[in-house]
Tab-separated table of C-alpha atoms in Angstrom:
chain	number	residue	atom	x	y	z
A	1	MET	CA	-70.388	1.525	68.850
A	2	HIS	CA	-73.195	2.995	70.505
A	3	ASP	CA	-75.963	-0.219	70.222
A	4	THR	CA	-78.390	0.764	72.486
A	5	ALA	CA	-81.893	-0.584	71.468
A	6	HIS	CA	-83.129	2.903	70.015
A	7	ASP	CA	-80.118	3.214	67.523
A	8	LEU	CA	-80.610	-0.331	66.014
A	9	ALA	CA	-82.516	-0.411	62.430
A	10	VAL	CA	-82.747	-3.960	62.354
A	11	GLN	CA	-82.115	-6.284	65.048
A	12	ILE	CA	-82.061	-10.671	63.789
A	13	THR	CA	-81.991	-13.247	66.836
A	14	ALA	CA	-81.361	-16.601	66.220
A	15	LEU	CA	-83.040	-16.486	62.711
A	16	GLN	CA	-83.767	-20.210	61.369
A	17	LYS	CA	-85.621	-20.954	57.864
A	18	TRP	CA	-86.075	-24.566	56.258
A	19	TYR	CA	-87.123	-24.933	52.721
A	20	GLY	CA	-88.587	-28.408	53.443
A	21	ALA	CA	-85.585	-30.605	54.634
A	22	PHE	CA	-82.788	-27.925	53.473
A	23	HIS	CA	-81.656	-25.547	56.277
A	24	VAL	CA	-81.094	-22.379	54.535
A	25	LEU	CA	-80.678	-19.958	57.462
A	26	LYS	CA	-78.809	-21.556	60.407
A	27	ASP	CA	-78.975	-19.347	63.733
A	28	ILE	CA	-78.366	-16.080	61.947
A	29	SER	CA	-78.011	-13.193	64.211
A	30	LEU	CA	-77.160	-9.601	63.080
A	31	SER	CA	-77.641	-6.149	64.461
A	32	VAL	CA	-77.558	-2.722	62.066
A	33	SER	CA	-77.465	0.396	63.900
A	34	ARG	CA	-78.924	3.382	62.246
A	35	GLY	CA	-77.338	4.792	59.281
A	36	ALA	CA	-75.020	1.674	59.047
A	37	ARG	CA	-74.143	0.576	55.694
A	38	ILE	CA	-73.725	-3.422	55.683
A	39	VAL	CA	-72.482	-5.359	52.772
A	40	ILE	CA	-73.280	-9.114	52.863
A	41	CYS	CA	-71.372	-11.530	50.630
A	42	GLY	CA	-70.718	-15.134	50.252
A	43	PRO	CA	-70.975	-17.967	47.429
A	44	SER	CA	-74.136	-18.501	46.162
A	45	GLY	CA	-76.719	-20.662	47.734
A	46	SER	CA	-75.242	-19.303	51.074
A	47	GLY	CA	-78.738	-17.483	52.206
A	48	LYS	CA	-77.721	-14.049	51.775
A	49	SER	CA	-80.495	-12.985	49.677
A	50	THR	CA	-83.129	-15.207	51.557
A	51	LEU	CA	-81.639	-13.209	54.569
A	52	ILE	CA	-82.625	-10.059	53.549
A	53	ARG	CA	-85.820	-11.139	51.758
A	54	CYS	CA	-86.673	-11.977	55.590
A	55	LEU	CA	-86.593	-8.541	56.404
A	56	ASN	CA	-89.538	-7.368	54.641
A	57	GLY	CA	-91.929	-10.395	54.604
A	58	LEU	CA	-91.167	-12.023	51.058
A	59	GLU	CA	-89.639	-15.244	52.934
A	60	ASN	CA	-90.870	-16.473	56.004
A	61	TYR	CA	-88.712	-17.945	58.653
A	62	GLN	CA	-89.711	-20.926	61.280
A	63	GLN	CA	-87.552	-19.529	64.226
A	64	GLY	CA	-85.853	-16.242	65.797
A	65	THR	CA	-86.817	-13.068	65.924
A	66	VAL	CA	-86.780	-9.936	63.561
A	67	ILE	CA	-86.788	-6.189	65.286
A	68	LEU	CA	-86.984	-3.374	62.453
A	69	GLY	CA	-87.128	-0.158	63.969
A	70	GLY	CA	-88.360	-1.157	67.544
A	71	THR	CA	-90.920	-3.219	66.358
A	72	ARG	CA	-90.812	-7.200	66.778
A	73	LEU	CA	-92.063	-8.374	63.728
A	74	GLY	CA	-94.791	-11.479	63.854
A	75	ASP	CA	-95.894	-13.635	60.820
A	76	ASN	CA	-99.355	-11.720	59.951
A	77	ALA	CA	-100.076	-9.076	57.433
A	78	ARG	CA	-100.270	-6.323	59.784
A	79	ASP	CA	-96.567	-6.657	60.756
A	80	THR	CA	-95.592	-7.254	57.098
A	81	SER	CA	-97.140	-4.657	55.830
A	82	LEU	CA	-95.249	-2.209	58.670
A	83	ALA	CA	-92.254	-4.197	57.434
A	84	ARG	CA	-92.966	-3.126	54.021
A	85	ARG	CA	-93.583	0.453	54.856
A	86	GLN	CA	-90.210	0.920	56.584
A	87	THR	CA	-88.273	-1.021	53.903
A	88	GLY	CA	-87.447	-0.275	50.266
A	89	MET	CA	-86.255	-3.366	47.974
A	90	VAL	CA	-83.969	-3.303	44.866
A	91	PHE	CA	-83.871	-6.403	42.970
A	92	GLN	CA	-81.113	-8.025	40.803
A	93	ASN	CA	-83.532	-7.869	37.520
A	94	PHE	CA	-84.882	-4.404	38.668
A	95	ASN	CA	-88.294	-5.427	38.385
A	96	LEU	CA	-89.503	-2.134	36.866
A	97	PHE	CA	-93.483	-2.703	35.771
A	98	PRO	CA	-92.973	-2.897	31.995
A	99	HIS	CA	-96.519	-1.220	31.268
A	100	LEU	CA	-96.099	1.988	33.702
A	101	THR	CA	-93.636	4.719	32.361
A	102	VAL	CA	-90.812	5.662	34.708
A	103	LEU	CA	-92.948	8.096	36.758
A	104	SER	CA	-96.214	6.017	36.953
A	105	ASN	CA	-93.592	3.508	38.420
A	106	CYS	CA	-92.596	5.812	41.164
A	107	THR	CA	-96.076	7.180	41.826
A	108	LEU	CA	-98.002	3.601	41.782
A	109	ALA	CA	-97.429	3.109	45.562
A	110	LEU	CA	-97.395	6.704	46.444
A	111	ARG	CA	-100.599	7.122	45.564
A	112	ARG	CA	-101.893	3.690	46.378
A	113	VAL	CA	-100.384	3.092	49.611
A	114	GLY	CA	-99.529	6.770	50.537
A	115	GLY	CA	-102.737	8.172	49.789
A	116	MET	CA	-100.983	10.982	47.992
A	117	ALA	CA	-103.123	12.854	45.168
A	118	ARG	CA	-101.519	12.611	41.774
A	119	GLY	CA	-99.594	15.980	41.568
A	120	GLU	CA	-97.898	15.947	44.949
A	121	ALA	CA	-96.668	12.272	43.673
A	122	GLU	CA	-95.273	13.204	40.761
A	123	SER	CA	-93.388	15.892	41.961
A	124	LEU	CA	-91.786	13.902	44.779
A	125	ALA	CA	-91.158	11.095	41.997
A	126	LEU	CA	-89.465	13.568	39.810
A	127	HIS	CA	-87.465	14.787	42.883
A	128	HIS	CA	-86.157	11.186	43.582
A	129	LEU	CA	-85.371	10.391	40.123
A	130	GLU	CA	-83.238	13.664	39.904
A	131	ARG	CA	-81.687	12.155	43.031
A	132	VAL	CA	-80.816	9.186	41.141
A	133	ARG	CA	-79.936	11.533	37.932
A	134	ILE	CA	-82.616	10.272	35.314
A	135	PRO	CA	-85.319	12.908	35.883
A	136	GLU	CA	-85.229	13.338	31.579
A	137	GLN	CA	-86.601	9.881	31.496
A	138	ALA	CA	-89.545	9.872	33.540
A	139	TYR	CA	-91.819	9.691	30.751
A	140	LYS	CA	-90.528	6.719	28.943
A	141	TYR	CA	-91.347	3.070	29.879
A	142	PRO	CA	-89.034	0.657	31.210
A	143	ALA	CA	-88.299	-1.247	27.950
A	144	GLN	CA	-86.719	2.024	26.137
A	145	LEU	CA	-83.927	2.527	29.132
A	146	SER	CA	-80.465	0.798	29.675
A	147	GLY	CA	-80.063	-1.356	32.700
A	148	GLY	CA	-78.666	0.801	34.197
A	149	GLN	CA	-81.259	3.461	33.802
A	150	GLN	CA	-83.908	0.557	34.761
A	151	GLN	CA	-82.090	0.157	38.283
A	152	ARG	CA	-81.738	3.857	38.983
A	153	VAL	CA	-85.280	4.213	38.624
A	154	ALA	CA	-85.936	1.139	40.859
A	155	ILE	CA	-83.853	2.748	43.297
A	156	ALA	CA	-85.946	6.238	43.006
A	157	ARG	CA	-89.358	4.028	43.213
A	158	ALA	CA	-88.277	2.330	46.619
A	159	LEU	CA	-86.697	5.740	47.804
A	160	CYS	CA	-90.098	7.096	47.015
A	161	MET	CA	-91.832	5.353	50.007
A	162	ASN	CA	-89.659	7.088	52.330
A	163	PRO	CA	-87.880	3.807	53.597
A	164	ARG	CA	-85.630	3.953	56.889
A	165	LEU	CA	-83.672	1.089	55.673
A	166	MET	CA	-82.916	0.390	51.647
A	167	LEU	CA	-82.493	-3.446	51.142
A	168	PHE	CA	-80.010	-4.181	47.567
A	169	ASP	CA	-80.426	-7.951	46.533
A	170	GLU	CA	-77.245	-8.318	44.103
A	171	PRO	CA	-77.944	-4.610	42.627
A	172	THR	CA	-75.697	-4.918	39.921
A	173	SER	CA	-75.366	-8.644	39.221
A	174	ALA	CA	-77.532	-8.268	35.885
A	175	LEU	CA	-76.071	-5.073	34.395
A	176	ASP	CA	-72.711	-4.876	32.093
A	177	PRO	CA	-69.678	-3.666	33.530
A	178	GLU	CA	-69.904	-0.018	32.000
A	179	MET	CA	-73.513	-0.073	33.870
A	180	ILE	CA	-72.429	-1.074	36.977
A	181	LYS	CA	-70.289	2.048	37.646
A	182	GLU	CA	-73.728	4.401	37.686
A	183	VAL	CA	-75.275	2.141	39.714
A	184	LEU	CA	-72.884	1.999	42.298
A	185	GLU	CA	-72.376	5.768	42.461
A	186	VAL	CA	-76.079	6.310	43.044
A	187	MET	CA	-75.699	3.936	45.759
A	188	THR	CA	-72.612	5.509	47.176
A	189	GLY	CA	-74.350	8.879	47.211
A	190	LEU	CA	-77.160	7.377	49.255
A	191	ALA	CA	-74.984	5.912	51.481
A	192	HIS	CA	-73.001	9.536	52.050
A	193	ASP	CA	-77.126	10.774	52.826
A	194	GLY	CA	-77.065	8.834	55.862
A	195	MET	CA	-79.266	5.794	54.758
A	196	THR	CA	-79.319	2.561	56.553
A	197	MET	CA	-78.235	0.033	53.931
A	198	ILE	CA	-78.001	-3.504	53.688
A	199	CYS	CA	-76.550	-4.959	50.057
A	200	VAL	CA	-75.979	-8.161	49.208
A	201	THR	CA	-73.409	-7.923	46.478
A	202	HIS	CA	-70.171	-9.277	45.098
A	203	GLU	CA	-68.915	-5.477	44.471
A	204	MET	CA	-66.012	-5.513	46.503
A	205	GLY	CA	-64.493	-1.923	45.623
A	206	PHE	CA	-67.901	-0.915	46.930
A	207	ALA	CA	-67.890	-2.871	50.097
A	208	ARG	CA	-64.429	-1.331	50.744
A	209	GLU	CA	-65.322	1.964	49.989
A	210	VAL	CA	-68.965	2.601	51.268
A	211	ALA	CA	-69.491	-0.573	53.743
A	212	ASP	CA	-68.952	-0.013	57.554
A	213	GLU	CA	-69.477	-4.053	57.838
A	214	VAL	CA	-69.001	-6.743	55.842
A	215	VAL	CA	-70.526	-9.898	56.372
A	216	PHE	CA	-69.576	-13.316	55.148
A	217	MET	CA	-72.053	-16.004	54.723
A	218	ASP	CA	-71.207	-19.840	53.811
A	219	GLN	CA	-74.079	-22.417	53.861
A	220	GLY	CA	-76.688	-20.315	55.835
A	221	SER	CA	-74.620	-19.419	58.524
A	222	ILE	CA	-72.575	-15.966	59.152
A	223	VAL	CA	-68.886	-17.427	59.600
A	224	GLU	CA	-67.241	-13.995	59.263
A	225	GLN	CA	-68.365	-10.541	59.996
A	226	ALA	CA	-65.927	-7.387	60.270
A	227	ALA	CA	-65.090	-3.900	58.919
A	228	PRO	CA	-63.803	-3.958	55.307
A	229	ALA	CA	-60.405	-3.406	55.843
A	230	THR	CA	-59.854	-6.121	58.515
A	231	PHE	CA	-62.161	-8.595	56.203
A	232	PHE	CA	-60.334	-7.806	53.333
A	233	SER	CA	-56.596	-8.098	54.304
A	234	THR	CA	-56.674	-10.603	57.100
A	235	PRO	CA	-59.934	-13.024	56.534
A	236	ASN	CA	-60.029	-15.408	59.238
A	237	HIS	CA	-62.192	-17.927	57.994
A	238	PRO	CA	-60.707	-20.453	55.166
A	239	ARG	CA	-64.085	-20.090	53.556
A	240	ALA	CA	-63.946	-16.470	53.161
A	241	ARG	CA	-60.091	-16.502	52.142
A	242	SER	CA	-60.999	-18.910	49.358
A	243	PHE	CA	-64.177	-16.795	48.485
A	244	LEU	CA	-62.198	-13.488	48.328
A	245	ASN	CA	-59.131	-15.396	46.058
A	246	THR	CA	-61.624	-16.585	43.422
A	247	LEU	CA	-63.011	-13.322	43.292
A	248	LEU	CA	-59.949	-11.250	43.368
A	249	HIS	CA	-58.093	-13.284	41.006
B	1	MET	CA	-134.590	-23.984	-6.249
B	2	GLU	CA	-132.289	-21.303	-7.624
B	3	PHE	CA	-130.213	-19.046	-5.147
B	4	ASP	CA	-132.502	-15.444	-5.859
B	5	PRO	CA	-130.000	-12.662	-5.201
B	6	SER	CA	-132.931	-10.280	-5.273
B	7	PHE	CA	-134.740	-12.113	-2.669
B	8	ALA	CA	-131.506	-12.468	-0.250
B	9	LEU	CA	-131.275	-8.474	-0.653
B	10	SER	CA	-134.767	-8.497	0.633
B	11	THR	CA	-134.066	-10.407	3.682
B	12	VAL	CA	-131.278	-7.955	4.688
B	13	PRO	CA	-133.208	-5.190	6.669
B	14	THR	CA	-135.272	-7.795	8.681
B	15	ILE	CA	-132.341	-9.906	9.880
B	16	LEU	CA	-130.173	-6.685	10.275
B	17	SER	CA	-133.064	-5.623	12.662
B	18	ALA	CA	-131.963	-8.264	14.930
B	19	ILE	CA	-128.351	-7.222	14.763
B	20	GLY	CA	-128.685	-5.246	17.923
B	21	MET	CA	-129.994	-8.164	19.712
B	22	THR	CA	-126.803	-10.156	18.893
B	23	LEU	CA	-124.713	-7.632	19.413
B	24	LEU	CA	-126.309	-6.922	23.074
B	25	VAL	CA	-125.584	-10.310	24.114
B	26	ALA	CA	-122.579	-11.251	23.065
B	27	ALA	CA	-120.995	-8.289	24.737
B	28	CYS	CA	-122.722	-8.674	27.714
B	29	SER	CA	-121.807	-12.368	27.529
B	30	CYS	CA	-118.088	-11.208	26.820
B	31	LEU	CA	-117.917	-8.915	29.812
B	32	GLY	CA	-119.881	-11.436	32.332
B	33	ALA	CA	-117.621	-14.427	30.913
B	34	ALA	CA	-114.493	-12.168	31.659
B	35	VAL	CA	-115.582	-10.751	35.001
B	36	ILE	CA	-116.373	-14.492	36.163
B	37	GLY	CA	-113.529	-15.976	34.371
B	38	PHE	CA	-110.984	-13.339	36.142
B	39	CYS	CA	-112.580	-14.178	39.160
B	40	LEU	CA	-112.385	-17.731	39.363
B	41	GLU	CA	-108.937	-17.655	38.459
B	42	ILE	CA	-107.897	-15.256	41.182
B	43	THR	CA	-109.652	-17.657	43.425
B	44	ARG	CA	-108.092	-20.910	42.201
B	45	ARG	CA	-104.631	-19.400	42.555
B	46	SER	CA	-105.314	-18.062	46.088
B	47	GLY	CA	-105.389	-22.133	46.952
B	48	GLY	CA	-106.824	-23.590	49.877
B	49	VAL	CA	-110.023	-25.450	49.973
B	50	GLN	CA	-112.071	-22.785	47.839
B	51	GLY	CA	-108.921	-22.888	45.291
B	52	LEU	CA	-109.587	-26.604	44.859
B	53	ALA	CA	-113.392	-26.218	44.719
B	54	VAL	CA	-112.797	-23.734	41.626
B	55	ARG	CA	-110.276	-25.748	39.908
B	56	PHE	CA	-113.381	-28.569	40.015
B	57	LEU	CA	-115.647	-25.990	39.227
B	58	ILE	CA	-114.001	-24.687	36.210
B	59	ASP	CA	-113.425	-28.074	34.698
B	60	PHE	CA	-117.116	-28.926	35.335
B	61	ILE	CA	-118.176	-25.678	33.467
B	62	ARG	CA	-116.075	-26.824	30.467
B	63	ALA	CA	-117.254	-30.294	30.564
B	64	THR	CA	-120.887	-28.898	30.210
B	65	PRO	CA	-122.535	-28.344	26.828
B	66	VAL	CA	-123.512	-24.755	26.569
B	67	LEU	CA	-126.903	-25.899	26.090
B	68	VAL	CA	-127.362	-27.854	29.365
B	69	TRP	CA	-126.172	-24.482	31.118
B	70	LEU	CA	-129.079	-22.650	29.097
B	71	TYR	CA	-131.759	-25.149	29.774
B	72	CYS	CA	-130.960	-25.346	33.463
B	73	LEU	CA	-131.148	-22.081	34.178
B	74	TYR	CA	-134.246	-21.415	31.863
B	75	PHE	CA	-135.977	-24.722	32.965
B	76	ILE	CA	-134.629	-25.746	36.544
B	77	LEU	CA	-134.091	-22.493	38.382
B	78	PRO	CA	-138.073	-21.543	38.596
B	79	TYR	CA	-138.367	-24.712	40.586
B	80	TYR	CA	-136.294	-23.011	43.328
B	81	GLY	CA	-138.612	-19.660	42.534
B	82	ILE	CA	-135.854	-18.301	40.682
B	83	ARG	CA	-137.815	-16.873	36.944
B	84	LEU	CA	-135.225	-15.039	34.674
B	85	ASP	CA	-136.260	-14.018	31.449
B	86	ALA	CA	-135.069	-15.463	28.049
B	87	LEU	CA	-132.700	-12.750	27.507
B	88	THR	CA	-130.929	-12.789	30.980
B	89	VAL	CA	-130.440	-16.681	30.995
B	90	GLY	CA	-129.190	-16.470	27.613
B	91	ILE	CA	-126.325	-13.694	28.830
B	92	ALA	CA	-125.781	-15.707	32.102
B	93	GLY	CA	-125.610	-19.021	30.320
B	94	LEU	CA	-122.935	-17.915	27.498
B	95	SER	CA	-121.134	-16.128	30.266
B	96	ILE	CA	-120.680	-18.973	32.554
B	97	TYR	CA	-120.070	-21.431	30.254
B	98	PHE	CA	-116.926	-19.216	28.560
B	99	SER	CA	-115.934	-18.057	32.076
B	100	GLY	CA	-114.227	-21.530	32.231
B	101	TYR	CA	-112.290	-20.928	28.988
B	102	LEU	CA	-111.621	-17.416	29.750
B	103	ALA	CA	-110.090	-18.656	33.413
B	104	GLU	CA	-107.659	-20.869	31.439
B	105	VAL	CA	-106.674	-18.345	29.401
B	106	PHE	CA	-106.131	-15.863	32.110
B	107	LYS	CA	-104.291	-18.786	34.048
B	108	ALA	CA	-101.602	-18.437	30.858
B	109	GLY	CA	-101.533	-14.584	30.823
B	110	ILE	CA	-100.740	-14.659	34.506
B	111	ASP	CA	-98.529	-17.229	34.541
B	112	ALA	CA	-96.438	-15.544	31.779
B	113	ILE	CA	-95.659	-12.787	34.236
B	114	ALA	CA	-92.591	-12.764	35.831
B	115	GLU	CA	-92.490	-13.533	39.527
B	116	GLY	CA	-90.495	-10.400	40.219
B	117	GLN	CA	-93.122	-8.258	39.243
B	118	GLN	CA	-95.454	-9.539	42.235
B	119	GLU	CA	-92.387	-9.354	44.958
B	120	ALA	CA	-91.654	-5.923	43.454
B	121	ALA	CA	-95.492	-4.320	43.841
B	122	LYS	CA	-95.404	-6.285	47.789
B	123	ALA	CA	-92.001	-4.853	48.557
B	124	LEU	CA	-93.691	-1.277	47.534
B	125	GLY	CA	-96.224	-2.130	50.447
B	126	LEU	CA	-99.321	-2.710	47.975
B	127	GLY	CA	-102.121	-4.610	49.151
B	128	ARG	CA	-103.336	-7.818	47.435
B	129	LEU	CA	-106.161	-5.992	45.358
B	130	ASP	CA	-104.010	-2.927	44.139
B	131	ARG	CA	-101.538	-5.754	43.105
B	132	ILE	CA	-104.296	-7.838	41.180
B	133	ILE	CA	-105.453	-4.294	39.843
B	134	PHE	CA	-102.592	-2.123	38.937
B	135	VAL	CA	-99.915	-4.913	38.391
B	136	ILE	CA	-101.038	-8.711	37.411
B	137	ALA	CA	-104.310	-7.629	35.456
B	138	PRO	CA	-102.564	-4.734	32.832
B	139	GLN	CA	-99.759	-7.359	32.132
B	140	MET	CA	-102.120	-10.471	31.693
B	141	LEU	CA	-104.126	-8.691	29.213
B	142	ARG	CA	-101.382	-7.643	26.976
B	143	ASN	CA	-100.257	-11.104	27.261
B	144	ILE	CA	-103.443	-12.892	25.985
B	145	ALA	CA	-105.248	-10.071	24.035
B	146	ALA	CA	-104.911	-12.723	20.820
B	147	PRO	CA	-106.389	-15.624	22.525
B	148	MET	CA	-108.752	-13.455	24.236
B	149	GLY	CA	-110.311	-11.869	21.219
B	150	ASN	CA	-110.902	-15.430	19.844
B	151	TYR	CA	-112.816	-16.696	22.620
B	152	PHE	CA	-114.833	-13.427	22.186
B	153	VAL	CA	-115.518	-14.194	18.443
B	154	SER	CA	-116.347	-17.784	19.867
B	155	ILE	CA	-119.313	-15.908	22.203
B	156	LEU	CA	-120.317	-13.918	18.955
B	157	LYS	CA	-120.693	-17.112	17.027
B	158	ALA	CA	-122.676	-18.976	20.137
B	159	THR	CA	-125.442	-16.477	20.251
B	160	PRO	CA	-127.601	-18.285	18.140
B	161	TYR	CA	-127.995	-20.711	20.872
B	162	LEU	CA	-130.128	-18.487	22.107
B	163	ALA	CA	-132.783	-19.283	19.594
B	164	VAL	CA	-133.571	-22.135	21.703
B	165	LEU	CA	-135.018	-19.919	24.223
B	166	ALA	CA	-136.614	-17.551	21.777
B	167	VAL	CA	-134.397	-14.384	22.042
B	168	PRO	CA	-134.846	-12.556	18.502
B	169	GLU	CA	-131.245	-12.717	17.476
B	170	MET	CA	-129.672	-12.666	14.008
B	171	LEU	CA	-129.932	-16.297	13.004
B	172	GLY	CA	-133.449	-16.913	14.665
B	173	GLN	CA	-134.460	-13.893	12.329
B	174	ALA	CA	-133.307	-15.738	9.239
B	175	PHE	CA	-134.768	-18.958	10.220
B	176	ASP	CA	-137.984	-17.563	10.781
B	177	ILE	CA	-137.616	-15.842	6.858
B	178	ALA	CA	-136.891	-19.613	6.029
B	179	SER	CA	-139.371	-21.547	7.589
B	180	GLU	CA	-142.427	-18.997	6.423
B	181	THR	CA	-141.073	-18.113	2.822
B	182	TYR	CA	-139.169	-22.222	2.416
B	183	ARG	CA	-136.643	-20.826	1.171
B	184	TYR	CA	-133.315	-21.486	3.167
B	185	ALA	CA	-130.394	-20.344	1.155
B	186	GLU	CA	-130.685	-16.823	1.056
B	187	PRO	CA	-131.545	-15.874	4.835
B	188	LEU	CA	-129.078	-17.972	6.220
B	189	MET	CA	-126.191	-16.986	3.834
B	190	VAL	CA	-127.356	-13.266	4.848
B	191	ALA	CA	-127.037	-14.253	8.425
B	192	GLY	CA	-123.707	-15.852	7.662
B	193	ILE	CA	-122.234	-13.112	5.983
B	194	ILE	CA	-122.890	-10.646	8.907
B	195	PHE	CA	-121.673	-12.959	11.588
B	196	LEU	CA	-118.399	-13.157	9.376
B	197	SER	CA	-118.232	-9.269	9.132
B	198	LEU	CA	-118.907	-8.961	13.031
B	199	ALA	CA	-116.067	-11.497	13.500
B	200	LEU	CA	-113.835	-9.882	11.384
B	201	GLY	CA	-114.682	-6.733	12.932
B	202	ILE	CA	-113.710	-8.193	16.317
B	203	SER	CA	-110.388	-9.698	15.529
B	204	GLN	CA	-109.237	-6.506	13.877
B	205	GLY	CA	-110.496	-4.569	17.005
B	206	ILE	CA	-108.607	-7.070	18.782
B	207	LYS	CA	-105.422	-6.940	16.853
B	208	TRP	CA	-105.379	-2.956	16.835
B	209	LEU	CA	-105.894	-3.235	20.771
B	210	GLU	CA	-103.025	-5.615	21.095
B	211	ARG	CA	-100.446	-3.189	19.133
B	212	ARG	CA	-101.570	-0.357	21.339
B	213	LEU	CA	-101.103	-2.386	24.157
B	214	LEU	CA	-97.750	-3.776	23.558
B	215	ALA	CA	-95.983	-0.640	22.136
B	216	PRO	CA	-94.918	0.834	25.246
B	217	MET	CA	-93.162	-2.719	25.916
B	218	SER	CA	-91.194	-2.920	22.714
B	219	ARG	CA	-90.401	0.154	21.736
């Protein structure tokens, strides 16, 4: 590994978060280099989603530091908007805007945040819709698409903002099995294009094939962190072993 | 006294001559109530001290009779050097009064929007105002087209309150005819029928709008 500070996309140090009395994130430290593909897995309630939501200001935290692309994020509006400019996020439930066409879903932020003219925004959006192999649906509304198509649009919408880091929060958990494949293929394509990705997912096939590193979380802590080959063949922690057993059998 | 259809017909032109005033008051008040109501609701949601103050204000507005608002604006404001004409007071009074109700309607419409919509908009970097204008408001309007239409009809039906300020709206005109001729049934009946058709028109318009707005989400 060539872990100089400059090559790090994200550096999380000693992150602590409480929801009231509930300690959701316990002393989390994690470094992600540029171009790395990290898969975070673990039982529900282990804090995986909360962790990645701390990276773009959808959640705040009480202690610790997050350094994103060389800038330490503080708890203020300027840093939050900086974080959001650098990250793209894909949600479990797609969260497309139902009142806008696929194309307008992709162009809204380009025009309002990026200040781009309509024509320019639309051609960029079409480029990314092609990248997720769905350009023919550009003028439809989200409700007219299948779940897999909607999630691919959501990926294109995030890509439009040219993020340096893509966050995936269980992107296939709300999909029928036959649609999971098309979304994972798009994500694999992104990984091959060199995108830095942090994916919260239970798709262990994807983790094995694409991830550089698997991070296993349990009860708010990172309990195991290893290359996929090691993680899947010889998990150290008993919780990781039992998690893999329930998942694979 | 028998109902005289030909007398009723003869009152139509005079009463109709005030339809413009009634529609002007109703349209301005709908717009005013919607704008004020939306601002109240957005402020209430933002929480903090101003959110609490607005929560109280909305309850206060809804708990006060509309006539109190009209009288206050017309008779009390001049003590403070603010002298408004009757038409302005009428529109302002109806706008304020109905803004309290519309704020509640907007609340329901915004509560019904999935939380993920806000999060997706935030994650894309959209600022608060952009999120309100481009993500929240359009979805809210779809959710509340029907109840909002009901309040627009209520506003139309509240325009006769302006008679107390001598604004020449339709019911006032009808009543003037009645006082001059001592025949009440015909002019009041005519005014009632015109109000009925206007109200039906508004609710049909809202239904059409609702179908159009909802079409993309359900196809």
